JSON list of C-alpha atoms in Angstrom, two decimals:
[
{"chain": "E", "resi": 26, "resn": "UNK", "atom": "CA", "xyz": [83.47, 5.60, -73.70]},
{"chain": "E", "resi": 27, "resn": "UNK", "atom": "CA", "xyz": [82.32, 7.69, -71.41]},
{"chain": "E", "resi": 28, "resn": "UNK", "atom": "CA", "xyz": [79.69, 5.19, -70.09]},
{"chain": "E", "resi": 29, "resn": "UNK", "atom": "CA", "xyz": [82.08, 2.73, -69.37]},
{"chain": "E", "resi": 30, "resn": "UNK", "atom": "CA", "xyz": [84.08, 5.19, -67.17]},
{"chain": "E", "resi": 31, "resn": "UNK", "atom": "CA", "xyz": [80.85, 5.88, -65.70]},
{"chain": "E", "resi": 32, "resn": "UNK", "atom": "CA", "xyz": [80.35, 2.57, -64.97]},
{"chain": "E", "resi": 33, "resn": "UNK", "atom": "CA", "xyz": [83.48, 2.23, -63.11]},
{"chain": "E", "resi": 34, "resn": "UNK", "atom": "CA", "xyz": [83.58, 5.25, -61.50]},
{"chain": "E", "resi": 35, "resn": "UNK", "atom": "CA", "xyz": [80.42, 3.58, -59.89]},
{"chain": "E", "resi": 36, "resn": "UNK", "atom": "CA", "xyz": [81.92, 0.54, -59.18]},
{"chain": "E", "resi": 37, "resn": "UNK", "atom": "CA", "xyz": [85.35, 2.43, -57.37]},
{"chain": "E", "resi": 38, "resn": "UNK", "atom": "CA", "xyz": [82.82, 3.95, -54.93]},
{"chain": "E", "resi": 39, "resn": "UNK", "atom": "CA", "xyz": [80.64, 0.61, -53.98]},
{"chain": "E", "resi": 40, "resn": "UNK", "atom": "CA", "xyz": [83.48, -0.72, -52.88]},
{"chain": "E", "resi": 41, "resn": "UNK", "atom": "CA", "xyz": [85.05, 1.97, -50.93]},
{"chain": "E", "resi": 42, "resn": "UNK", "atom": "CA", "xyz": [81.73, 2.77, -49.45]},
{"chain": "E", "resi": 43, "resn": "UNK", "atom": "CA", "xyz": [81.28, -1.06, -48.56]},
{"chain": "E", "resi": 44, "resn": "UNK", "atom": "CA", "xyz": [81.96, -0.31, -44.67]},
{"chain": "E", "resi": 45, "resn": "UNK", "atom": "CA", "xyz": [78.71, 1.88, -44.77]},
{"chain": "E", "resi": 46, "resn": "UNK", "atom": "CA", "xyz": [76.80, -1.09, -45.69]},
{"chain": "E", "resi": 47, "resn": "UNK", "atom": "CA", "xyz": [76.87, -2.42, -42.07]},
{"chain": "E", "resi": 48, "resn": "UNK", "atom": "CA", "xyz": [74.01, -2.79, -40.27]},
{"chain": "E", "resi": 49, "resn": "UNK", "atom": "CA", "xyz": [73.28, 0.31, -37.88]},
{"chain": "E", "resi": 50, "resn": "UNK", "atom": "CA", "xyz": [71.42, 0.78, -35.13]},
{"chain": "E", "resi": 51, "resn": "UNK", "atom": "CA", "xyz": [70.51, 4.50, -33.36]},
{"chain": "E", "resi": 52, "resn": "UNK", "atom": "CA", "xyz": [70.08, 4.61, -29.74]},
{"chain": "E", "resi": 53, "resn": "UNK", "atom": "CA", "xyz": [68.85, 7.18, -27.35]},
{"chain": "E", "resi": 54, "resn": "UNK", "atom": "CA", "xyz": [71.85, 7.61, -24.77]},
{"chain": "E", "resi": 55, "resn": "UNK", "atom": "CA", "xyz": [70.40, 7.86, -21.09]},
{"chain": "E", "resi": 56, "resn": "UNK", "atom": "CA", "xyz": [71.94, 8.94, -18.04]},
{"chain": "E", "resi": 57, "resn": "UNK", "atom": "CA", "xyz": [71.35, 7.07, -14.81]},
{"chain": "E", "resi": 58, "resn": "UNK", "atom": "CA", "xyz": [73.31, 7.80, -12.25]},
{"chain": "E", "resi": 59, "resn": "UNK", "atom": "CA", "xyz": [77.04, 9.11, -13.37]},
{"chain": "E", "resi": 60, "resn": "UNK", "atom": "CA", "xyz": [76.55, 5.92, -16.22]},
{"chain": "E", "resi": 61, "resn": "UNK", "atom": "CA", "xyz": [75.48, 6.52, -19.95]},
{"chain": "E", "resi": 62, "resn": "UNK", "atom": "CA", "xyz": [72.84, 3.87, -21.25]},
{"chain": "E", "resi": 63, "resn": "UNK", "atom": "CA", "xyz": [71.88, 3.39, -24.61]},
{"chain": "E", "resi": 64, "resn": "UNK", "atom": "CA", "xyz": [67.83, 2.54, -25.30]},
{"chain": "E", "resi": 65, "resn": "UNK", "atom": "CA", "xyz": [67.36, 1.39, -28.77]},
{"chain": "E", "resi": 66, "resn": "UNK", "atom": "CA", "xyz": [65.18, 3.89, -30.95]},
{"chain": "E", "resi": 67, "resn": "UNK", "atom": "CA", "xyz": [62.51, 1.12, -32.19]},
{"chain": "E", "resi": 68, "resn": "UNK", "atom": "CA", "xyz": [60.95, 0.85, -28.79]},
{"chain": "E", "resi": 69, "resn": "UNK", "atom": "CA", "xyz": [60.93, 4.63, -28.12]},
{"chain": "E", "resi": 70, "resn": "UNK", "atom": "CA", "xyz": [57.31, 6.21, -28.85]},
{"chain": "E", "resi": 71, "resn": "UNK", "atom": "CA", "xyz": [57.30, 9.35, -26.86]},
{"chain": "E", "resi": 72, "resn": "UNK", "atom": "CA", "xyz": [59.81, 11.34, -24.71]},
{"chain": "E", "resi": 73, "resn": "UNK", "atom": "CA", "xyz": [58.23, 13.47, -21.79]},
{"chain": "E", "resi": 74, "resn": "UNK", "atom": "CA", "xyz": [59.00, 15.67, -19.06]},
{"chain": "E", "resi": 75, "resn": "UNK", "atom": "CA", "xyz": [58.24, 15.05, -15.92]},
{"chain": "E", "resi": 76, "resn": "UNK", "atom": "CA", "xyz": [54.58, 13.93, -14.98]},
{"chain": "E", "resi": 77, "resn": "UNK", "atom": "CA", "xyz": [52.38, 13.33, -12.00]},
{"chain": "E", "resi": 78, "resn": "UNK", "atom": "CA", "xyz": [53.10, 9.77, -11.31]},
{"chain": "E", "resi": 79, "resn": "UNK", "atom": "CA", "xyz": [50.35, 7.69, -8.86]},
{"chain": "E", "resi": 80, "resn": "UNK", "atom": "CA", "xyz": [51.25, 5.41, -7.14]},
{"chain": "E", "resi": 81, "resn": "UNK", "atom": "CA", "xyz": [49.86, 1.63, -6.83]},
{"chain": "E", "resi": 82, "resn": "UNK", "atom": "CA", "xyz": [49.77, -0.11, -3.98]},
{"chain": "E", "resi": 83, "resn": "UNK", "atom": "CA", "xyz": [51.05, -3.72, -3.61]},
{"chain": "E", "resi": 84, "resn": "UNK", "atom": "CA", "xyz": [53.68, -3.66, -6.24]},
{"chain": "E", "resi": 85, "resn": "UNK", "atom": "CA", "xyz": [57.48, -3.91, -6.73]},
{"chain": "E", "resi": 86, "resn": "UNK", "atom": "CA", "xyz": [59.25, -1.04, -5.26]},
{"chain": "E", "resi": 87, "resn": "UNK", "atom": "CA", "xyz": [60.99, -0.65, -8.96]},
{"chain": "E", "resi": 88, "resn": "UNK", "atom": "CA", "xyz": [57.48, 0.27, -9.96]},
{"chain": "E", "resi": 89, "resn": "UNK", "atom": "CA", "xyz": [56.84, 3.77, -9.25]},
{"chain": "E", "resi": 90, "resn": "UNK", "atom": "CA", "xyz": [52.97, 3.88, -10.17]},
{"chain": "E", "resi": 91, "resn": "UNK", "atom": "CA", "xyz": [50.97, 5.23, -13.17]},
{"chain": "E", "resi": 92, "resn": "UNK", "atom": "CA", "xyz": [50.45, 8.04, -15.57]},
{"chain": "E", "resi": 93, "resn": "UNK", "atom": "CA", "xyz": [48.07, 9.65, -17.68]},
{"chain": "E", "resi": 94, "resn": "UNK", "atom": "CA", "xyz": [49.53, 10.56, -21.11]},
{"chain": "E", "resi": 95, "resn": "UNK", "atom": "CA", "xyz": [46.46, 11.31, -23.61]},
{"chain": "E", "resi": 96, "resn": "UNK", "atom": "CA", "xyz": [43.82, 9.66, -21.77]},
{"chain": "E", "resi": 97, "resn": "UNK", "atom": "CA", "xyz": [45.97, 6.35, -22.16]},
{"chain": "E", "resi": 98, "resn": "UNK", "atom": "CA", "xyz": [47.27, 4.97, -18.63]},
{"chain": "E", "resi": 99, "resn": "UNK", "atom": "CA", "xyz": [50.76, 3.57, -18.59]},
{"chain": "E", "resi": 100, "resn": "UNK", "atom": "CA", "xyz": [52.27, 1.78, -16.10]},
{"chain": "E", "resi": 101, "resn": "UNK", "atom": "CA", "xyz": [56.09, 3.80, -15.12]},
{"chain": "E", "resi": 102, "resn": "UNK", "atom": "CA", "xyz": [59.11, 2.14, -13.32]},
{"chain": "E", "resi": 103, "resn": "UNK", "atom": "CA", "xyz": [62.37, 3.15, -12.02]},
{"chain": "E", "resi": 104, "resn": "UNK", "atom": "CA", "xyz": [65.15, 2.10, -14.60]},
{"chain": "E", "resi": 105, "resn": "UNK", "atom": "CA", "xyz": [67.38, 2.96, -11.66]},
{"chain": "E", "resi": 106, "resn": "UNK", "atom": "CA", "xyz": [65.59, 0.68, -8.96]},
{"chain": "E", "resi": 107, "resn": "UNK", "atom": "CA", "xyz": [64.91, -1.78, -11.52]},
{"chain": "E", "resi": 108, "resn": "UNK", "atom": "CA", "xyz": [68.48, -1.96, -11.81]},
{"chain": "E", "resi": 109, "resn": "UNK", "atom": "CA", "xyz": [69.79, -2.44, -8.55]},
{"chain": "E", "resi": 110, "resn": "UNK", "atom": "CA", "xyz": [71.07, 1.33, -8.24]},
{"chain": "E", "resi": 111, "resn": "UNK", "atom": "CA", "xyz": [70.52, 4.26, -5.52]},
{"chain": "E", "resi": 112, "resn": "UNK", "atom": "CA", "xyz": [66.56, 5.74, -5.84]},
{"chain": "E", "resi": 113, "resn": "UNK", "atom": "CA", "xyz": [65.81, 8.69, -8.30]},
{"chain": "E", "resi": 114, "resn": "UNK", "atom": "CA", "xyz": [66.62, 12.30, -7.62]},
{"chain": "E", "resi": 115, "resn": "UNK", "atom": "CA", "xyz": [63.79, 14.34, -9.61]},
{"chain": "E", "resi": 116, "resn": "UNK", "atom": "CA", "xyz": [65.79, 17.30, -11.46]},
{"chain": "E", "resi": 117, "resn": "UNK", "atom": "CA", "xyz": [64.55, 19.27, -14.33]},
{"chain": "E", "resi": 118, "resn": "UNK", "atom": "CA", "xyz": [66.50, 16.94, -16.30]},
{"chain": "E", "resi": 119, "resn": "UNK", "atom": "CA", "xyz": [64.99, 14.25, -15.42]},
{"chain": "E", "resi": 120, "resn": "UNK", "atom": "CA", "xyz": [62.56, 12.50, -18.32]},
{"chain": "E", "resi": 121, "resn": "UNK", "atom": "CA", "xyz": [59.93, 9.78, -18.67]},
{"chain": "E", "resi": 122, "resn": "UNK", "atom": "CA", "xyz": [60.53, 7.92, -22.11]},
{"chain": "E", "resi": 123, "resn": "UNK", "atom": "CA", "xyz": [57.61, 5.64, -23.35]},
{"chain": "E", "resi": 124, "resn": "UNK", "atom": "CA", "xyz": [58.67, 2.72, -24.53]},
{"chain": "E", "resi": 125, "resn": "UNK", "atom": "CA", "xyz": [56.30, 0.25, -26.46]},
{"chain": "E", "resi": 126, "resn": "UNK", "atom": "CA", "xyz": [56.81, -3.60, -26.31]},
{"chain": "E", "resi": 127, "resn": "UNK", "atom": "CA", "xyz": [55.73, -6.24, -27.63]},
{"chain": "E", "resi": 128, "resn": "UNK", "atom": "CA", "xyz": [51.81, -6.74, -28.62]},
{"chain": "E", "resi": 129, "resn": "UNK", "atom": "CA", "xyz": [51.82, -2.78, -28.57]},
{"chain": "E", "resi": 130, "resn": "UNK", "atom": "CA", "xyz": [51.82, -2.63, -24.75]},
{"chain": "E", "resi": 131, "resn": "UNK", "atom": "CA", "xyz": [53.27, 0.88, -23.59]},
{"chain": "E", "resi": 132, "resn": "UNK", "atom": "CA", "xyz": [55.38, 1.19, -20.20]},
{"chain": "E", "resi": 133, "resn": "UNK", "atom": "CA", "xyz": [56.93, 4.55, -18.79]},
{"chain": "E", "resi": 134, "resn": "UNK", "atom": "CA", "xyz": [60.57, 4.63, -17.65]},
{"chain": "E", "resi": 135, "resn": "UNK", "atom": "CA", "xyz": [61.93, 7.58, -15.24]},
{"chain": "E", "resi": 136, "resn": "UNK", "atom": "CA", "xyz": [65.46, 8.44, -16.37]},
{"chain": "E", "resi": 137, "resn": "UNK", "atom": "CA", "xyz": [67.61, 11.51, -14.89]},
{"chain": "E", "resi": 138, "resn": "UNK", "atom": "CA", "xyz": [68.56, 12.65, -18.29]},
{"chain": "E", "resi": 139, "resn": "UNK", "atom": "CA", "xyz": [68.36, 12.09, -22.03]},
{"chain": "E", "resi": 140, "resn": "UNK", "atom": "CA", "xyz": [71.62, 12.78, -23.68]},
{"chain": "E", "resi": 141, "resn": "UNK", "atom": "CA", "xyz": [71.88, 12.45, -27.13]},
{"chain": "E", "resi": 142, "resn": "UNK", "atom": "CA", "xyz": [71.26, 9.94, -30.08]},
{"chain": "E", "resi": 143, "resn": "UNK", "atom": "CA", "xyz": [73.86, 8.11, -31.69]},
{"chain": "E", "resi": 144, "resn": "UNK", "atom": "CA", "xyz": [74.01, 5.79, -34.55]},
{"chain": "E", "resi": 145, "resn": "UNK", "atom": "CA", "xyz": [75.99, 2.67, -34.49]},
{"chain": "E", "resi": 146, "resn": "UNK", "atom": "CA", "xyz": [77.25, 0.16, -36.72]},
{"chain": "E", "resi": 147, "resn": "UNK", "atom": "CA", "xyz": [77.92, -3.57, -35.74]},
{"chain": "E", "resi": 148, "resn": "UNK", "atom": "CA", "xyz": [82.01, -2.75, -35.65]},
{"chain": "E", "resi": 149, "resn": "UNK", "atom": "CA", "xyz": [80.61, -0.02, -33.00]},
{"chain": "E", "resi": 150, "resn": "UNK", "atom": "CA", "xyz": [79.37, -2.58, -30.47]},
{"chain": "E", "resi": 151, "resn": "UNK", "atom": "CA", "xyz": [80.62, -5.22, -28.76]},
{"chain": "E", "resi": 152, "resn": "UNK", "atom": "CA", "xyz": [78.78, -8.08, -26.96]},
{"chain": "E", "resi": 153, "resn": "UNK", "atom": "CA", "xyz": [79.20, -8.96, -23.61]},
{"chain": "E", "resi": 154, "resn": "UNK", "atom": "CA", "xyz": [79.40, -12.01, -20.76]},
{"chain": "E", "resi": 155, "resn": "UNK", "atom": "CA", "xyz": [77.85, -11.36, -17.57]},
{"chain": "E", "resi": 156, "resn": "UNK", "atom": "CA", "xyz": [76.87, -12.85, -14.30]},
{"chain": "E", "resi": 157, "resn": "UNK", "atom": "CA", "xyz": [73.15, -13.82, -13.90]},
{"chain": "E", "resi": 158, "resn": "UNK", "atom": "CA", "xyz": [72.98, -11.70, -10.47]},
{"chain": "E", "resi": 159, "resn": "UNK", "atom": "CA", "xyz": [73.85, -8.18, -11.28]},
{"chain": "E", "resi": 160, "resn": "UNK", "atom": "CA", "xyz": [72.74, -5.44, -13.42]},
{"chain": "E", "resi": 161, "resn": "UNK", "atom": "CA", "xyz": [74.71, -6.59, -16.32]},
{"chain": "E", "resi": 162, "resn": "UNK", "atom": "CA", "xyz": [71.76, -9.24, -17.35]},
{"chain": "E", "resi": 163, "resn": "UNK", "atom": "CA", "xyz": [69.93, -5.99, -18.76]},
{"chain": "E", "resi": 164, "resn": "UNK", "atom": "CA", "xyz": [73.04, -5.40, -20.92]},
{"chain": "E", "resi": 165, "resn": "UNK", "atom": "CA", "xyz": [72.97, -6.71, -24.38]},
{"chain": "E", "resi": 166, "resn": "UNK", "atom": "CA", "xyz": [76.31, -4.61, -25.66]},
{"chain": "E", "resi": 167, "resn": "UNK", "atom": "CA", "xyz": [78.51, -2.20, -25.15]},
{"chain": "E", "resi": 168, "resn": "UNK", "atom": "CA", "xyz": [78.84, 0.98, -27.67]},
{"chain": "E", "resi": 169, "resn": "UNK", "atom": "CA", "xyz": [81.78, 2.49, -28.32]},
{"chain": "E", "resi": 170, "resn": "UNK", "atom": "CA", "xyz": [80.79, 5.77, -30.53]},
{"chain": "E", "resi": 171, "resn": "UNK", "atom": "CA", "xyz": [83.79, 8.27, -29.92]},
{"chain": "E", "resi": 172, "resn": "UNK", "atom": "CA", "xyz": [85.91, 7.13, -27.16]},
{"chain": "E", "resi": 173, "resn": "UNK", "atom": "CA", "xyz": [83.52, 6.75, -24.96]},
{"chain": "E", "resi": 174, "resn": "UNK", "atom": "CA", "xyz": [81.45, 3.58, -23.39]},
{"chain": "E", "resi": 175, "resn": "UNK", "atom": "CA", "xyz": [77.87, 3.26, -23.75]},
{"chain": "E", "resi": 176, "resn": "UNK", "atom": "CA", "xyz": [76.13, 0.32, -22.13]},
{"chain": "E", "resi": 177, "resn": "UNK", "atom": "CA", "xyz": [73.46, -0.75, -24.38]},
{"chain": "E", "resi": 178, "resn": "UNK", "atom": "CA", "xyz": [70.25, -2.11, -22.60]},
{"chain": "E", "resi": 179, "resn": "UNK", "atom": "CA", "xyz": [68.25, -4.95, -23.72]},
{"chain": "E", "resi": 180, "resn": "UNK", "atom": "CA", "xyz": [64.90, -4.10, -23.11]},
{"chain": "E", "resi": 181, "resn": "UNK", "atom": "CA", "xyz": [63.56, -7.49, -23.82]},
{"chain": "E", "resi": 182, "resn": "UNK", "atom": "CA", "xyz": [65.66, -8.41, -20.51]},
{"chain": "E", "resi": 183, "resn": "UNK", "atom": "CA", "xyz": [65.15, -5.40, -18.57]},
{"chain": "E", "resi": 184, "resn": "UNK", "atom": "CA", "xyz": [60.88, -5.82, -18.82]},
{"chain": "E", "resi": 185, "resn": "UNK", "atom": "CA", "xyz": [60.74, -9.85, -19.12]},
{"chain": "E", "resi": 186, "resn": "UNK", "atom": "CA", "xyz": [59.43, -10.12, -15.49]},
{"chain": "E", "resi": 187, "resn": "UNK", "atom": "CA", "xyz": [56.56, -7.07, -16.74]},
{"chain": "E", "resi": 188, "resn": "UNK", "atom": "CA", "xyz": [55.92, -9.00, -19.57]},
{"chain": "E", "resi": 189, "resn": "UNK", "atom": "CA", "xyz": [54.98, -11.65, -18.49]},
{"chain": "E", "resi": 190, "resn": "UNK", "atom": "CA", "xyz": [52.52, -10.35, -15.72]}
]
């Protein structure tokens, strides 16, 4: 009899926790200007303080140059300039996020500040429709943790031209 009661409790608990089974994704929340953006944590291999960036001639204006991370040369871009925002102001909070893209290629991304890690499930992510001529084309959706809004970056869109070259 006790065995049946235990199984009934397990079934009841499973049915009560069904909402927990939604797919969740973790995002690093970064500050760019006055806005917060989320970067899917699966792309992030390292977050580092500002490093010396060596300029490279004849590249797009949003490509700041290259950095040396443990003997590996990594191209570094300004996410602000890539998205059409004003140029970066380097502060104590400025960070370079090393992203690993397809084919294990790495790229550094300069952000104003790394704020936190948030975990969002499908219910808290709203897809966006956008015009092709503005920064929204780089977004995959809007995350709604608590009562805040976080623009979720579509890393493949942001770096589509970089990955092709």
